Amino acid sequence: MSIPGEWYLILAAILFGIGALGLLIRRNVLIMFMCVELMLNAANLTLVTFSRMLNDIGGQAAVFFVLVVAAAEVVVGLGIVVSIFRRRSTAVADDISSMKG
Amino acid sequence: MTSLLATTVAIPDVIVFAAGAVMIMIGALGVITSRNPVHAALSLILTLFGIAVLFIEQQADFLAAVQVIVYAGAIVVLFLFVIMFLGVDRNEDLDAEPLAGQRSMAFVIVLMAVGAIIALGAEAHWVVGPHSVSGVPGGPYQNVYNLGRSVFTTYLFAFEATAALLVIAVVGAVVLARRSGAANAEQPDGQPENEEVAS
């Protein structure tokens, strides 16, 4: 018998938690982006697990679209980082606080 | 969830799952603890490979291949490219904590969130409802066929929408990352950068 789906779901929850923790404690914008990728991958793992548990291809199709959206998100996000770096010469989120109220 | 340890699982499956889980955990902890952004990106590759291993273990063959090619091959390379391009591959001081209590608060909140997710999953009867609504995923050597048929029939509109999304993202990235016209006029030698790769 193959691995029960609960193991994958717990692993995905822990991976999501690590990604969220990194997003909260790191200040480098690039590493915050990588933590977003970790969270997206945890969601992908969950979708594939449910796809197997329900014997339905829809979950894998959803992962396919999440991959595309993640690629678009990284391209635009890194474009923003490059644009900010040109003006401010910093990649630390705390230094980009001009719009702070 | 109560039958978590009572079920009998084959030993090779457990070994593959454990290998994937260890790769994922080491990589994820490496991403959030490494001082150097380049090391963080390399740790991210380890995590992505671990996810691909678990995809193969769950018979999602096509997604495992795409995971390695698109994520490890394109997205992480884009990350590394930007890190090198900006020259931020220096060690970061991780001991500085500008917002007092931020880390401990983050730990508490994340532990509460993960605990809540696992507790809710243990309580809920979540895998219910009709099975195989949009097609079966498996069958011997049928994963790519089934996934392709699903994407190009059931999810065709979403597929076309992602094509539009990618075009918009590439155009937006070029507009964001190029120098403005005024800056070009001041610096005649400024070459227009084109650092985006179509993923």
Short mmCIF file of C-alpha atoms in Angstrom, two decimals:
data_model
loop_
_atom_site.label_atom_id
_atom_site.label_comp_id
_atom_site.label_asym_id
_atom_site.label_seq_id
_atom_site.Cartn_x
_atom_site.Cartn_y
_atom_site.Cartn_z
CA MET A 1 0.00 0.00 0.00
CA SER A 2 1.30 3.43 -0.85
CA ILE A 3 1.94 6.25 1.55
CA PRO A 4 -1.26 7.61 3.12
CA GLY A 5 -2.17 11.08 1.98
CA GLU A 6 -2.09 12.47 5.50
CA TRP A 7 1.70 12.24 5.59
CA TYR A 8 1.97 14.44 2.52
CA LEU A 9 -0.56 16.90 3.88
CA ILE A 10 1.29 17.27 7.19
CA LEU A 11 4.59 17.71 5.33
CA ALA A 12 2.98 20.36 3.09
CA ALA A 13 1.60 22.17 6.14
CA ILE A 14 5.05 22.24 7.75
CA LEU A 15 6.64 23.44 4.50
CA PHE A 16 4.02 26.19 4.25
CA GLY A 17 4.79 27.18 7.82
CA ILE A 18 8.53 27.39 7.13
CA GLY A 19 7.83 29.56 4.09
CA ALA A 20 5.56 31.86 6.08
CA LEU A 21 8.14 32.09 8.87
CA GLY A 22 10.85 33.06 6.40
CA LEU A 23 8.57 35.66 4.85
CA LEU A 24 7.99 37.17 8.28
CA ILE A 25 11.55 37.19 9.63
CA ARG A 26 13.76 37.85 6.60
CA ARG A 27 14.32 41.35 5.31
CA ASN A 28 15.99 40.70 1.96
CA VAL A 29 13.35 41.08 -0.74
CA LEU A 30 14.83 38.29 -2.88
CA ILE A 31 14.72 35.80 -0.02
CA MET A 32 11.17 36.85 0.76
CA PHE A 33 10.34 35.93 -2.84
CA MET A 34 11.96 32.53 -2.38
CA CYS A 35 9.81 32.00 0.72
CA VAL A 36 6.73 32.75 -1.38
CA GLU A 37 7.94 30.03 -3.76
CA LEU A 38 8.19 27.63 -0.80
CA MET A 39 4.58 28.37 0.13
CA LEU A 40 3.43 27.90 -3.47
CA ASN A 41 5.18 24.54 -3.57
CA ALA A 42 3.50 23.46 -0.36
CA ALA A 43 0.15 24.27 -1.97
CA ASN A 44 1.18 22.33 -5.08
CA LEU A 45 2.07 19.30 -2.99
CA THR A 46 -1.34 19.49 -1.31
CA LEU A 47 -3.11 19.69 -4.68
CA VAL A 48 -1.26 16.67 -6.04
CA THR A 49 -2.01 14.73 -2.87
CA PHE A 50 -5.73 15.45 -3.10
CA SER A 51 -5.58 14.61 -6.80
CA ARG A 52 -4.31 11.17 -5.85
CA MET A 53 -6.72 10.69 -2.96
CA LEU A 54 -9.77 11.63 -5.06
CA ASN A 55 -8.36 9.90 -8.17
CA ASP A 56 -9.05 13.08 -10.13
CA ILE A 57 -6.77 14.76 -12.67
CA GLY A 58 -8.18 18.22 -11.82
CA GLY A 59 -5.71 18.72 -8.99
CA GLN A 60 -2.76 18.15 -11.28
CA ALA A 61 -4.21 20.55 -13.85
CA ALA A 62 -4.47 23.14 -11.07
CA VAL A 63 -0.78 22.59 -10.23
CA PHE A 64 0.02 23.16 -13.90
CA PHE A 65 -1.66 26.57 -13.76
CA VAL A 66 -0.05 27.42 -10.43
CA LEU A 67 3.36 26.81 -12.05
CA VAL A 68 2.51 29.29 -14.82
CA VAL A 69 1.26 31.90 -12.38
CA ALA A 70 4.37 31.42 -10.22
CA ALA A 71 6.61 31.99 -13.23
CA ALA A 72 4.74 35.18 -14.12
CA GLU A 73 4.85 36.33 -10.50
CA VAL A 74 8.61 35.82 -10.28
CA VAL A 75 9.25 37.68 -13.54
CA VAL A 76 7.19 40.71 -12.51
CA GLY A 77 8.45 40.64 -8.92
CA LEU A 78 12.09 40.53 -9.92
CA GLY A 79 11.42 43.32 -12.41
CA ILE A 80 10.11 45.41 -9.52
CA VAL A 81 13.17 44.50 -7.42
CA VAL A 82 15.53 45.56 -10.22
CA SER A 83 13.58 48.78 -10.67
CA ILE A 84 13.74 49.58 -6.94
CA PHE A 85 17.43 48.70 -6.79
CA ARG A 86 18.17 51.18 -9.59
CA ARG A 87 16.67 54.02 -7.55
CA ARG A 88 17.54 53.05 -3.98
CA SER A 89 20.52 50.65 -4.25
CA THR A 90 19.00 48.38 -1.66
CA ALA A 91 17.25 45.05 -1.57
CA VAL A 92 16.25 45.25 2.09
CA ALA A 93 12.55 45.66 2.70
CA ASP A 94 13.03 47.93 5.73
CA ASP A 95 14.77 50.56 3.61
CA ILE A 96 11.87 50.83 1.16
CA SER A 97 9.59 52.69 3.52
CA SER A 98 8.97 55.98 1.72
CA MET A 99 5.24 55.36 1.62
CA LYS A 100 5.01 54.51 5.32
CA GLY A 101 2.23 56.47 7.00
CA MET B 1 -5.72 10.57 11.03
CA THR B 2 -6.27 8.01 13.79
CA SER B 3 -5.15 5.29 11.42
CA LEU B 4 -1.95 7.15 10.66
CA LEU B 5 0.34 4.55 12.17
CA ALA B 6 -1.97 1.59 11.93
CA THR B 7 -1.83 1.41 8.14
CA THR B 8 0.78 -0.85 6.66
CA VAL B 9 2.86 0.83 4.00
CA ALA B 10 5.48 -0.72 1.77
CA ILE B 11 9.04 -0.08 2.88
CA PRO B 12 10.30 1.31 -0.48
CA ASP B 13 7.50 3.86 -0.48
CA VAL B 14 8.48 4.93 3.03
CA ILE B 15 12.12 5.28 1.97
CA VAL B 16 11.23 7.43 -1.05
CA PHE B 17 8.88 9.57 1.02
CA ALA B 18 11.49 10.01 3.74
CA ALA B 19 14.16 10.98 1.20
CA GLY B 20 11.86 13.56 -0.37
CA ALA B 21 10.77 14.90 3.00
CA VAL B 22 14.37 15.25 4.22
CA MET B 23 15.36 17.07 1.02
CA ILE B 24 12.38 19.41 1.38
CA MET B 25 13.05 20.17 5.04
CA ILE B 26 16.81 20.76 4.67
CA GLY B 27 16.24 22.96 1.65
CA ALA B 28 13.44 24.98 3.24
CA LEU B 29 15.41 25.57 6.44
CA GLY B 30 18.41 26.50 4.30
CA VAL B 31 16.36 29.11 2.44
CA ILE B 32 15.26 30.90 5.58
CA THR B 33 18.52 30.61 7.54
CA SER B 34 21.31 31.19 5.04
CA ARG B 35 23.04 34.54 5.20
CA ASN B 36 24.00 34.55 1.53
CA PRO B 37 21.18 34.91 -1.04
CA VAL B 38 23.05 32.60 -3.45
CA HIS B 39 23.07 29.82 -0.84
CA ALA B 40 19.37 30.43 -0.25
CA ALA B 41 18.69 29.99 -3.98
CA LEU B 42 20.68 26.73 -4.04
CA SER B 43 18.74 25.48 -1.01
CA LEU B 44 15.55 26.35 -2.87
CA ILE B 45 16.67 24.03 -5.69
CA LEU B 46 17.04 21.21 -3.14
CA THR B 47 13.50 21.79 -1.90
CA LEU B 48 12.14 21.83 -5.46
CA PHE B 49 13.85 18.53 -6.22
CA GLY B 50 12.35 17.04 -3.08
CA ILE B 51 8.89 18.16 -4.21
CA ALA B 52 9.56 16.54 -7.60
CA VAL B 53 10.48 13.27 -5.84
CA LEU B 54 7.17 13.34 -3.99
CA PHE B 55 5.33 14.11 -7.24
CA ILE B 56 6.85 10.98 -8.79
CA GLU B 57 5.91 8.99 -5.70
CA GLN B 58 2.30 10.09 -6.28
CA GLN B 59 2.34 9.19 -10.00
CA ALA B 60 2.34 12.83 -11.15
CA ASP B 61 5.11 12.15 -13.66
CA PHE B 62 4.57 15.11 -15.96
CA LEU B 63 4.43 17.59 -13.10
CA ALA B 64 7.66 16.19 -11.66
CA ALA B 65 9.43 16.82 -14.97
CA VAL B 66 7.91 20.29 -15.27
CA GLN B 67 8.86 21.02 -11.66
CA VAL B 68 12.52 20.34 -12.40
CA ILE B 69 12.57 22.09 -15.78
CA VAL B 70 10.53 25.20 -14.97
CA TYR B 71 11.30 25.73 -11.30
CA ALA B 72 14.87 24.52 -10.92
CA GLY B 73 15.77 25.32 -14.51
CA ALA B 74 14.12 28.66 -15.14
CA ILE B 75 12.85 30.32 -11.97
CA VAL B 76 15.87 29.68 -9.75
CA VAL B 77 18.20 30.67 -12.58
CA LEU B 78 16.22 33.90 -12.85
CA PHE B 79 16.69 34.40 -9.11
CA LEU B 80 20.43 33.77 -9.37
CA PHE B 81 20.65 36.07 -12.38
CA VAL B 82 19.02 38.94 -10.49
CA ILE B 83 21.17 38.28 -7.39
CA MET B 84 24.33 38.49 -9.48
CA PHE B 85 23.00 41.40 -11.55
CA LEU B 86 22.24 43.49 -8.48
CA GLY B 87 25.41 42.42 -6.69
CA VAL B 88 23.59 41.60 -3.45
CA ASP B 89 25.43 38.30 -3.02
CA ARG B 90 26.96 39.49 0.23
CA ASN B 91 26.47 38.00 3.63
CA GLU B 92 23.59 39.48 5.53
CA ASP B 93 23.67 40.23 9.21
CA LEU B 94 21.01 37.92 10.58
CA ASP B 95 21.51 38.89 14.22
CA ALA B 96 20.16 42.38 13.76
CA GLU B 97 16.49 42.53 14.60
CA PRO B 98 15.22 46.02 13.81
CA LEU B 99 11.72 45.34 15.06
CA ALA B 100 11.89 44.14 18.65
CA GLY B 101 10.07 40.88 19.23
CA GLN B 102 9.42 40.31 15.54
CA ARG B 103 11.02 36.87 15.39
CA SER B 104 9.39 35.46 18.49
CA MET B 105 6.02 36.81 17.38
CA ALA B 106 6.53 35.25 13.94
CA PHE B 107 7.43 31.88 15.52
CA VAL B 108 4.33 31.92 17.71
CA ILE B 109 1.99 32.94 14.89
CA VAL B 110 3.37 30.36 12.45
CA LEU B 111 3.28 27.57 15.06
CA MET B 112 -0.32 28.45 15.86
CA ALA B 113 -1.25 28.52 12.16
CA VAL B 114 0.39 25.17 11.34
CA GLY B 115 -1.07 23.59 14.47
CA ALA B 116 -4.49 24.89 13.53
CA ILE B 117 -4.19 23.51 9.98
CA ILE B 118 -3.15 20.06 11.22
CA ALA B 119 -5.81 20.02 13.95
CA LEU B 120 -8.52 21.01 11.49
CA GLY B 121 -7.32 18.34 9.07
CA ALA B 122 -7.43 15.75 11.85
CA GLU B 123 -10.99 16.73 12.74
CA ALA B 124 -12.46 17.11 9.26
CA HIS B 125 -13.65 14.40 6.90
CA TRP B 126 -12.08 16.10 3.94
CA VAL B 127 -11.73 13.44 1.26
CA VAL B 128 -15.37 12.99 0.43
CA GLY B 129 -17.47 13.59 -2.63
CA PRO B 130 -17.45 12.21 -6.15
CA HIS B 131 -14.20 10.81 -7.46
CA SER B 132 -12.64 11.23 -10.91
CA VAL B 133 -14.93 14.07 -12.01
CA SER B 134 -12.51 15.53 -14.53
CA GLY B 135 -10.73 12.31 -15.43
CA VAL B 136 -8.45 9.83 -13.72
CA PRO B 137 -4.81 10.86 -13.16
CA GLY B 138 -3.16 7.48 -13.31
CA GLY B 139 -2.98 4.31 -15.27
CA PRO B 140 0.30 2.90 -16.53
CA TYR B 141 2.10 5.52 -18.62
CA GLN B 142 -1.14 7.48 -18.96
CA ASN B 143 -0.39 10.52 -16.81
CA VAL B 144 0.78 12.83 -19.60
CA TYR B 145 -2.07 11.74 -21.86
CA ASN B 146 -4.71 12.28 -19.20
CA LEU B 147 -3.31 15.59 -18.03
CA GLY B 148 -3.00 16.89 -21.59
CA ARG B 149 -6.54 15.88 -22.43
CA SER B 150 -7.81 17.57 -19.27
CA VAL B 151 -5.90 20.79 -19.86
CA PHE B 152 -6.91 21.05 -23.51
CA THR B 153 -10.58 20.19 -23.02
CA THR B 154 -11.93 20.87 -19.53
CA TYR B 155 -9.51 23.66 -18.69
CA LEU B 156 -9.01 25.09 -22.18
CA PHE B 157 -10.24 28.56 -21.26
CA ALA B 158 -7.92 28.73 -18.25
CA PHE B 159 -5.07 27.57 -20.46
CA GLU B 160 -5.69 30.39 -22.95
CA ALA B 161 -5.93 32.84 -20.07
CA THR B 162 -2.49 31.76 -18.80
CA ALA B 163 -1.09 32.47 -22.27
CA ALA B 164 -2.41 36.03 -22.00
CA LEU B 165 -1.07 36.25 -18.44
CA LEU B 166 2.44 35.26 -19.53
CA VAL B 167 2.46 37.84 -22.33
CA ILE B 168 1.30 40.54 -19.91
CA ALA B 169 3.95 39.49 -17.37
CA VAL B 170 6.79 39.59 -19.90
CA VAL B 171 5.74 42.99 -21.26
CA GLY B 172 5.29 44.32 -17.73
CA ALA B 173 8.71 43.06 -16.65
CA VAL B 174 10.38 44.71 -19.66
CA VAL B 175 8.60 47.99 -18.91
CA LEU B 176 9.57 47.80 -15.23
CA ALA B 177 13.18 46.82 -15.66
CA ARG B 178 14.30 49.02 -18.54
CA ARG B 179 15.66 52.47 -17.92
CA SER B 180 13.30 55.33 -18.58
CA GLY B 181 13.74 57.54 -21.68
CA ALA B 182 15.04 60.47 -19.62
CA ALA B 183 17.71 58.30 -18.03
CA ASN B 184 18.73 57.07 -21.47
CA ALA B 185 19.13 60.64 -22.68
CA GLU B 186 21.44 61.44 -19.77
CA GLN B 187 23.51 58.32 -20.29
CA PRO B 188 24.01 57.83 -24.02
CA ASP B 189 26.03 54.65 -23.42
CA GLY B 190 23.25 53.09 -21.36
CA GLN B 191 22.32 49.94 -23.16
CA PRO B 192 18.71 48.88 -22.72
CA GLU B 193 18.82 45.84 -20.50
CA ASN B 194 16.93 42.76 -21.47
CA GLU B 195 17.34 40.41 -18.53
CA GLU B 196 14.00 38.68 -18.69
CA VAL B 197 13.78 35.12 -19.87
CA ALA B 198 10.47 33.80 -20.99
CA SER B 199 9.65 31.04 -18.59
#
